[in-house]
Short mmCIF file of C-alpha atoms in Angstrom, two decimals:
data_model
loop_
_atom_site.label_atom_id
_atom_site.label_comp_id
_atom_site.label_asym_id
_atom_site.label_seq_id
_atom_site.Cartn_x
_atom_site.Cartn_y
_atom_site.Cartn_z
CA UNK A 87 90.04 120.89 122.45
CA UNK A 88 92.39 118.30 121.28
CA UNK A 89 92.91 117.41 117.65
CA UNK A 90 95.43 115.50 115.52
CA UNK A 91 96.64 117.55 112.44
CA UNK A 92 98.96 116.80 109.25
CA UNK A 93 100.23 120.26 108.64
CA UNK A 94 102.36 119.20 105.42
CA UNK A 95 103.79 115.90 104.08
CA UNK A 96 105.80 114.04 107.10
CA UNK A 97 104.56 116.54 109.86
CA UNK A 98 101.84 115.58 111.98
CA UNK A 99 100.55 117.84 115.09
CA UNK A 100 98.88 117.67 117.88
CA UNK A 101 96.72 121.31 117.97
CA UNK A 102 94.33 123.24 119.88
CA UNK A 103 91.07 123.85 118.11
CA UNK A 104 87.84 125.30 119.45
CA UNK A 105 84.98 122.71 120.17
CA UNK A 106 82.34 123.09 117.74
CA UNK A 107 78.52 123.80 118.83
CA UNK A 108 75.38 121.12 118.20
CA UNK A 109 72.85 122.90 115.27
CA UNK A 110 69.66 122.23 115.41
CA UNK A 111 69.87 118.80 112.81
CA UNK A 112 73.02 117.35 114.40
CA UNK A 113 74.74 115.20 116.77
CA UNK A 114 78.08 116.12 118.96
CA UNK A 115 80.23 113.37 119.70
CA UNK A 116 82.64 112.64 121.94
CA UNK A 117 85.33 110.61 120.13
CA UNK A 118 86.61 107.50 121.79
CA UNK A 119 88.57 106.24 119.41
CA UNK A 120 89.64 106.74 115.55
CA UNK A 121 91.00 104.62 113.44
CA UNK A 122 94.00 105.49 110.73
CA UNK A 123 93.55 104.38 106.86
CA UNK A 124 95.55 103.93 103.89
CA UNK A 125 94.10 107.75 102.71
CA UNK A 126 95.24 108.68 106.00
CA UNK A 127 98.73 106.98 105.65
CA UNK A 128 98.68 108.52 101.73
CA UNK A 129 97.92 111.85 103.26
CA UNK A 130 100.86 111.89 105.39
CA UNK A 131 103.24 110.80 102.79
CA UNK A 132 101.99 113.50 100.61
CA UNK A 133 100.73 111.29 98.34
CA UNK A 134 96.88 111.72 98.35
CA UNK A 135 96.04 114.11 95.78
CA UNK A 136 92.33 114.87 97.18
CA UNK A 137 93.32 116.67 100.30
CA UNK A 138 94.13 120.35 101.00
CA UNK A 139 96.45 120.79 104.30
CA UNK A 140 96.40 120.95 106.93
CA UNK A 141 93.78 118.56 107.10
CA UNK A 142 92.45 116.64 110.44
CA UNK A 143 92.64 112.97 109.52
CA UNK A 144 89.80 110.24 110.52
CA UNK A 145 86.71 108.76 109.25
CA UNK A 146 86.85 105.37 111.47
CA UNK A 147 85.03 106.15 114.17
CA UNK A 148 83.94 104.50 117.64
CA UNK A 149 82.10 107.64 119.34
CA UNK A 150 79.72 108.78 122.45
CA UNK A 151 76.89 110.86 121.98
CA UNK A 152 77.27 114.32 123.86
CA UNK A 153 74.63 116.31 122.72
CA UNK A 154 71.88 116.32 120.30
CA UNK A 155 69.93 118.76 118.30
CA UNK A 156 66.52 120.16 118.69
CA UNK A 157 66.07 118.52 115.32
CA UNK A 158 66.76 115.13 116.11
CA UNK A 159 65.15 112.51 116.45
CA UNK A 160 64.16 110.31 120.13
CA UNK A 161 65.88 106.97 118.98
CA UNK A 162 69.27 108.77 119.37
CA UNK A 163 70.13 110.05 122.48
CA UNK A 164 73.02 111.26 124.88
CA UNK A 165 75.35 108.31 125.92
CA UNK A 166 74.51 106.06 122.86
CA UNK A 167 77.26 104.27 121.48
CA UNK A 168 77.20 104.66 118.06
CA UNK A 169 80.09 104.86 114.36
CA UNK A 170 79.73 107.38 111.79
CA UNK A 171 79.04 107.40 107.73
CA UNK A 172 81.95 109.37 107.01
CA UNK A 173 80.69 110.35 103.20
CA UNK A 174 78.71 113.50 102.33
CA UNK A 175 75.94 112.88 99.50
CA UNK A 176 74.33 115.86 97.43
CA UNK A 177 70.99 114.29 96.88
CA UNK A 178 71.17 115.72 93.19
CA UNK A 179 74.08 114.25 90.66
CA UNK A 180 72.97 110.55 89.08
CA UNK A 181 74.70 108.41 91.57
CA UNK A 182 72.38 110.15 94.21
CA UNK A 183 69.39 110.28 91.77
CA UNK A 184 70.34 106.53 91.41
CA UNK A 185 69.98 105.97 95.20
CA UNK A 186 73.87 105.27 95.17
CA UNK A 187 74.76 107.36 97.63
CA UNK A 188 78.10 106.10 98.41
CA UNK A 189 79.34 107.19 94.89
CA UNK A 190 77.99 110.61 94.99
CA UNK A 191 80.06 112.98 92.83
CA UNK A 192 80.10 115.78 95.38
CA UNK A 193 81.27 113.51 97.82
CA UNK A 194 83.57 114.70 101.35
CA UNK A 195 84.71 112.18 102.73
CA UNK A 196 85.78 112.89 106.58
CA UNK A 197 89.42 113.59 106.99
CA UNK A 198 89.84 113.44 103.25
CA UNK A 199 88.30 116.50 101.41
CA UNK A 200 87.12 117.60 104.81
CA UNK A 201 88.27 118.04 108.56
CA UNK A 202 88.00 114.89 109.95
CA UNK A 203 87.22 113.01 113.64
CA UNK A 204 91.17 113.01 115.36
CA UNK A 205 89.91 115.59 117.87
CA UNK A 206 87.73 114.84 120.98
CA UNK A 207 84.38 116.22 119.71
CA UNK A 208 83.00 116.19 116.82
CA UNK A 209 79.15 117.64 115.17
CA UNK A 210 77.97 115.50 112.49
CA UNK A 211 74.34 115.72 111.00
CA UNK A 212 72.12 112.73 112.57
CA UNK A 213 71.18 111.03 109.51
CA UNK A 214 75.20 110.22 109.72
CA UNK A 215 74.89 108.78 112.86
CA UNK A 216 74.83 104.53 113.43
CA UNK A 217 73.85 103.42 116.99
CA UNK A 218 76.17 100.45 117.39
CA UNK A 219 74.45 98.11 119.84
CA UNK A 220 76.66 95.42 121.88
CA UNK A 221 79.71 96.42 120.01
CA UNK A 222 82.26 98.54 121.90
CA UNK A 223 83.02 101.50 120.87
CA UNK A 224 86.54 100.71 120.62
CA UNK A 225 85.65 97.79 118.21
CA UNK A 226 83.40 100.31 115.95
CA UNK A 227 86.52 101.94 114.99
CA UNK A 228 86.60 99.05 112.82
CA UNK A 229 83.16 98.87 111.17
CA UNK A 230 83.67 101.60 108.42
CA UNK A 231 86.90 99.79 106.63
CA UNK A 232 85.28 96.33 106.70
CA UNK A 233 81.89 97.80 105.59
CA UNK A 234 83.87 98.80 102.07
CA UNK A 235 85.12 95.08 101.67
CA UNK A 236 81.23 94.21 102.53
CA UNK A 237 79.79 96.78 99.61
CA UNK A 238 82.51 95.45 97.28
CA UNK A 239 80.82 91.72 97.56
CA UNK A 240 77.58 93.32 96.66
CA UNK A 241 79.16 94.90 93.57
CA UNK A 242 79.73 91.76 92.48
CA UNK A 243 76.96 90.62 92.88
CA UNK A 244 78.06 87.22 95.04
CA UNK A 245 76.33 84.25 95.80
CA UNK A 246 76.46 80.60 97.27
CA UNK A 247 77.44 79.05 93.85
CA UNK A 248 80.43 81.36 93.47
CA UNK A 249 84.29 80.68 93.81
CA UNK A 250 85.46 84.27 94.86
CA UNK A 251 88.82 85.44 94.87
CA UNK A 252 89.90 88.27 96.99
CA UNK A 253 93.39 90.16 96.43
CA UNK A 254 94.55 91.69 99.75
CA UNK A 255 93.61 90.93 102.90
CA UNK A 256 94.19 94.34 104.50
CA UNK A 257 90.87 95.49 106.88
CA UNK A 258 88.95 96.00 103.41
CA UNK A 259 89.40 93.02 101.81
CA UNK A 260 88.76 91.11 105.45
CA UNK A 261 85.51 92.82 105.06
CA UNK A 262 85.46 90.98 101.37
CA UNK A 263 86.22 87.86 102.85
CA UNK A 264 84.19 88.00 105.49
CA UNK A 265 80.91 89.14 103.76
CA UNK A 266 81.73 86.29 100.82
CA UNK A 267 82.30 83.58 103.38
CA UNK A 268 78.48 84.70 104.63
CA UNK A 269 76.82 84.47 101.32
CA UNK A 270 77.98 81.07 101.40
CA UNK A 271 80.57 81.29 98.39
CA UNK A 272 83.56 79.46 98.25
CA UNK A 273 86.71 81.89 99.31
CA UNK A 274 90.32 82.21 97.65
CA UNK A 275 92.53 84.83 99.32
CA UNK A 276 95.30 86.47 97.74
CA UNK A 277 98.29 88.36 99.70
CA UNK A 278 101.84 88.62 100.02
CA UNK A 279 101.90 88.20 103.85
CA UNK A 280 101.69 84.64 105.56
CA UNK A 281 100.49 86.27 108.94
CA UNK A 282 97.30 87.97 106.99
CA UNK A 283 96.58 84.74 105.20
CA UNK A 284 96.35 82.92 108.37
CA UNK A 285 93.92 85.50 109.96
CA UNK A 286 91.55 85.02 107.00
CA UNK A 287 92.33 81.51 106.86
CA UNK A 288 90.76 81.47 110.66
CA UNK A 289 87.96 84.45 109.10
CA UNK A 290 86.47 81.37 106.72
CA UNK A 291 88.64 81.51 103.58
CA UNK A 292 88.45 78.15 102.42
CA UNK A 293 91.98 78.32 100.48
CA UNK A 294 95.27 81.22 100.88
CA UNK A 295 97.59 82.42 98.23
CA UNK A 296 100.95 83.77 99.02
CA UNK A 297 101.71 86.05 95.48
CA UNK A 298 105.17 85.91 96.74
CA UNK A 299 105.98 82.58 96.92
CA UNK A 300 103.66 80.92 95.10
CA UNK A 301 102.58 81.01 90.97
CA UNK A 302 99.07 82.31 91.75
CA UNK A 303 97.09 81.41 87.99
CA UNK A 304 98.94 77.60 88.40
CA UNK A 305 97.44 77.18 91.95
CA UNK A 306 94.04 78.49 90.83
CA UNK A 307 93.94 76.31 87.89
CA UNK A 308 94.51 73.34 90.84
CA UNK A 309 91.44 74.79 93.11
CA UNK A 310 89.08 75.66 89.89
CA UNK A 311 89.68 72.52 87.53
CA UNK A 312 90.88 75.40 84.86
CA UNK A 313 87.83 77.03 84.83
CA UNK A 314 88.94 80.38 87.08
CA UNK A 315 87.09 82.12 89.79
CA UNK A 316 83.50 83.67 89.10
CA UNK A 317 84.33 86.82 91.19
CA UNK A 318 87.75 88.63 91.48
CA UNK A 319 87.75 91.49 94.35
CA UNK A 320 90.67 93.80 94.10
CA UNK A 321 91.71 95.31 97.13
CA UNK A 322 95.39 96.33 96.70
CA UNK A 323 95.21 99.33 93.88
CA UNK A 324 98.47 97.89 91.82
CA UNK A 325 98.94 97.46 88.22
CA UNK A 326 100.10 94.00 89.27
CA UNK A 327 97.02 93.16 91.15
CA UNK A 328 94.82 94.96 88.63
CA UNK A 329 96.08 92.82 86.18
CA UNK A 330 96.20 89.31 87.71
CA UNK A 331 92.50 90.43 88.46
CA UNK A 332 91.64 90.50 84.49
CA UNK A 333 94.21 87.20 84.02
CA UNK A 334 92.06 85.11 87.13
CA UNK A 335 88.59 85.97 86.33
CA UNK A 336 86.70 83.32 84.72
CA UNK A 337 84.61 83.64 81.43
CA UNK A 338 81.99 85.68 81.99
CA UNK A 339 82.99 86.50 85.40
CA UNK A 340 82.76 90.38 87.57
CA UNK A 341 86.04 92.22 88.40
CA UNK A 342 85.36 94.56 91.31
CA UNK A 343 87.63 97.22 91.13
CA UNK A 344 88.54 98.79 94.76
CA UNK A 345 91.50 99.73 94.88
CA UNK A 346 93.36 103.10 93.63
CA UNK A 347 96.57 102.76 91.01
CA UNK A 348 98.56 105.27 91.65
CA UNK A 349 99.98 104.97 88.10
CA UNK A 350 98.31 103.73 84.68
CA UNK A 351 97.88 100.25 84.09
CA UNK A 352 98.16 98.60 81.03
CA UNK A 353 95.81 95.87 80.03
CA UNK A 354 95.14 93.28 77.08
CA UNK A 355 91.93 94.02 76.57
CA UNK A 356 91.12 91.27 74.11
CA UNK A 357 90.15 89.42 77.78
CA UNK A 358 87.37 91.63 78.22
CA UNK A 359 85.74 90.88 75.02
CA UNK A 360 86.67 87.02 75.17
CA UNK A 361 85.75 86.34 78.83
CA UNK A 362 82.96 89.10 78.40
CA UNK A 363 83.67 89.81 81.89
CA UNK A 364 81.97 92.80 84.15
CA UNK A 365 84.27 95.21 85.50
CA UNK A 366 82.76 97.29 88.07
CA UNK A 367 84.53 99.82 90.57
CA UNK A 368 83.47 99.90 94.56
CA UNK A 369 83.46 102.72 96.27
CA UNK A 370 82.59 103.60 100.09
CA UNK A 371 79.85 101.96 101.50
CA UNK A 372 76.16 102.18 101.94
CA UNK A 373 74.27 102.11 105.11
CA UNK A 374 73.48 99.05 104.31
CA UNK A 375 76.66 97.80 104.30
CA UNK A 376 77.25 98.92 107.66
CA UNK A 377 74.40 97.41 108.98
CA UNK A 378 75.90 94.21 107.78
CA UNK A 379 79.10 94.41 109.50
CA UNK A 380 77.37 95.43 113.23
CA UNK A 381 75.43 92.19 112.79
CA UNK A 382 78.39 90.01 111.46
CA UNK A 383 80.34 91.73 114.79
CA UNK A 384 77.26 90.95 116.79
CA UNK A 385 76.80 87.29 116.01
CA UNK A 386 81.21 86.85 115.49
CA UNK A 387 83.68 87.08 117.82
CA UNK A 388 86.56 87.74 115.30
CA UNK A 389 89.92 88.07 116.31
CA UNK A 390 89.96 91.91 117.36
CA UNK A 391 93.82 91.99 119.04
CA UNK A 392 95.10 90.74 115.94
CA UNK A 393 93.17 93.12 113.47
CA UNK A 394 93.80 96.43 115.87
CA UNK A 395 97.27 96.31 115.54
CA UNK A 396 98.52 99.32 118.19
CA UNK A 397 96.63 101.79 120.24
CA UNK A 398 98.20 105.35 121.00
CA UNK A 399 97.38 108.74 122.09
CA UNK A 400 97.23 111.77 119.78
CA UNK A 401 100.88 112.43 121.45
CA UNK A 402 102.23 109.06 119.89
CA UNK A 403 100.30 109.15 116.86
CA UNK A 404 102.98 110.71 114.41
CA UNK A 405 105.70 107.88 115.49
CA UNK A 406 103.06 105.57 115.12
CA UNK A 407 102.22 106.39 111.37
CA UNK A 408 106.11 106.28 111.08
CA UNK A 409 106.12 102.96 111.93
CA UNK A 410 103.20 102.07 110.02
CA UNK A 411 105.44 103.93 106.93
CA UNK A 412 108.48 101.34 107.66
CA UNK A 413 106.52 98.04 107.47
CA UNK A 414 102.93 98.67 106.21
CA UNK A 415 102.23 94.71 105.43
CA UNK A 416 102.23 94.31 109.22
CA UNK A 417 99.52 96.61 109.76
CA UNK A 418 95.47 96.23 110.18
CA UNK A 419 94.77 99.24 112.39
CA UNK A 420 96.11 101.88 114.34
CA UNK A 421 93.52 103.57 116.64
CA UNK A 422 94.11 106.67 118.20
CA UNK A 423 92.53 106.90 121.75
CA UNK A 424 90.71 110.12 122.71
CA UNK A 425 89.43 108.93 126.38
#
């Protein structure tokens, strides 16, 4: 069968790999569509440190169930539309003992630390499995990177009383705005791109920052009285965002942490014992979380041309991720069509 491959930094292939058999406890899919990710972008630029090539990229996933094991059970079934957990849990390190399955310290994530779904079939154990309802399938290619921003909001523990600021309005932190602009809280975005700002703007961000044009703690102090924002979400990974995170957070406020530096970052850390503040990291999502987004997509009609940015086949995938290299502010998603 078909699959998408990143043999080395810069090369990308389209291979030949055998189509793998249905065990007893699993599900074979038949991949419709895959989305590519920053890891996946990272990958290719030979600048993600977690992966051993060649590795088959993918863990945003809008899939048709094939086949299913003798194993599994009724209420999945051949023909269901349905998106994939991508992360592996062990069931016995403290994150898992802790129920927090998402942070598991064993954890192989799909097209990361493991082959992942850029091929046409793919057997994944059924407790990974997440019927999708009345979303397409095209449109669950979408569900996995939003359902991040959506687990980062519960880090932090947001409610209706809350100003929450949200720093980069990539697919992730859409999911952050979205799921804040839910729970009722009042919304501040944060990016360096008027064309994103305007997407979330329409998404139900009450206010927009452009860092690039604008002096982002002197228009906060306008929208907060002074006071700052209760939540900060960081969804970049830059010492620069890292820090304005610390620098915007009110007293006593949470810092959710999503995003990976790729370098050290420097902080004053007489603000964390001042404000007192909670700094908490986010990582993956829990099922939870993707339940969430299928019933925000279910109830919401968001914009979906505008956040899937191209669709190609596994032949144009490579230029695409070149492209996606040249200008990566003007990128949501790329999916990668398998039907």
């Amino acid at each position: 069968m078909k699959a998408i491959q990143i043999t080395e930094p810069s090369v990308m292939k389209v291979v030949d790999i055998e189509k793998p058999q249905c065990g007893a406890d699993e599900v074979l899919l038949k991949i419709h569509y895959v989305g590519f990710c920053g890891s996946d972008l990272n990958t290719y630029r030979g600048l993600n440190p977690m992966v051993k090539m060649p590795v088959i990229p993918g863990h945003e996933i809008g899939a048709e169930i094939a086949e299913v094991g003798s194993s599994v059970p009724g209420h999945l079934c051949p023909g269901m539309a349905v998106t994939v957990n991508p992360y592996t849990n062990c069931g016995h390190c403290p994150s898992c003992k802790n129920r927090r399955y998402n942070a598991c310290e064993h954890n192989e994530t799909l097209g990361v630390q493991r082959n992942g779904a850029m091929c046409e079939y793919i057997a994944i154990p059924w407790q990974k499995v997440i019927p999708i309802g009345n979303i397409s399938v095209e449109h669950a290619a979408i569900i996995e990177p939003m359902s991040v921003g959506f687990h980062a909001v519960s880090r932090g523990q947001v409610v209706d009383t809350d100003v929450v600021m949200v720093i980069g309005c990539g697919m992730v932190g859409v999911g952050a705005v979205v799921r804040a602009v839910t729970r009722g809280a009042k919304v501040i975005a944060c990016d360096m791109d008027d064309e994103k700002l305007e997407i979330v703007r329409g998404l139900g961000a009450d206010y927009t920052i452009n860092s690039a044009k604008e002096d982002v703690k002197q228009r906060l102090a306008e929208l907060t009285d002074g006071e700052g924002v209760d939540v900060v979400i960081e969804a970049v990974g830059a010492p620069a965002t890292y820090q304005m995170a610390i620098d915007c957070v009110s007293f006593t406020g949470r810092v959710v942490c999503i995003g990976y530096a790729k370098q050290d970052v420097s902080f004053t850390t007489k603000y964390f014992v001042q404000k007192e503040i909670d700094i908490r990291g986010s990582r993956n999502a829990q099922p939870e979380d993707f339940e969430g987004v299928i019933r925000y997509l279910e109830k919401h009609n968001p914009p979906y041309d505008i956040l899937i940015s191209n669709e190609v086949t596994p032949e144009q995938a490579e230029g695409a991720m070149q492209q996606w290299m040249q200008a990566p502010a003007k990128v949501f998603r790329i999916l990668v069509r398998f039907v």
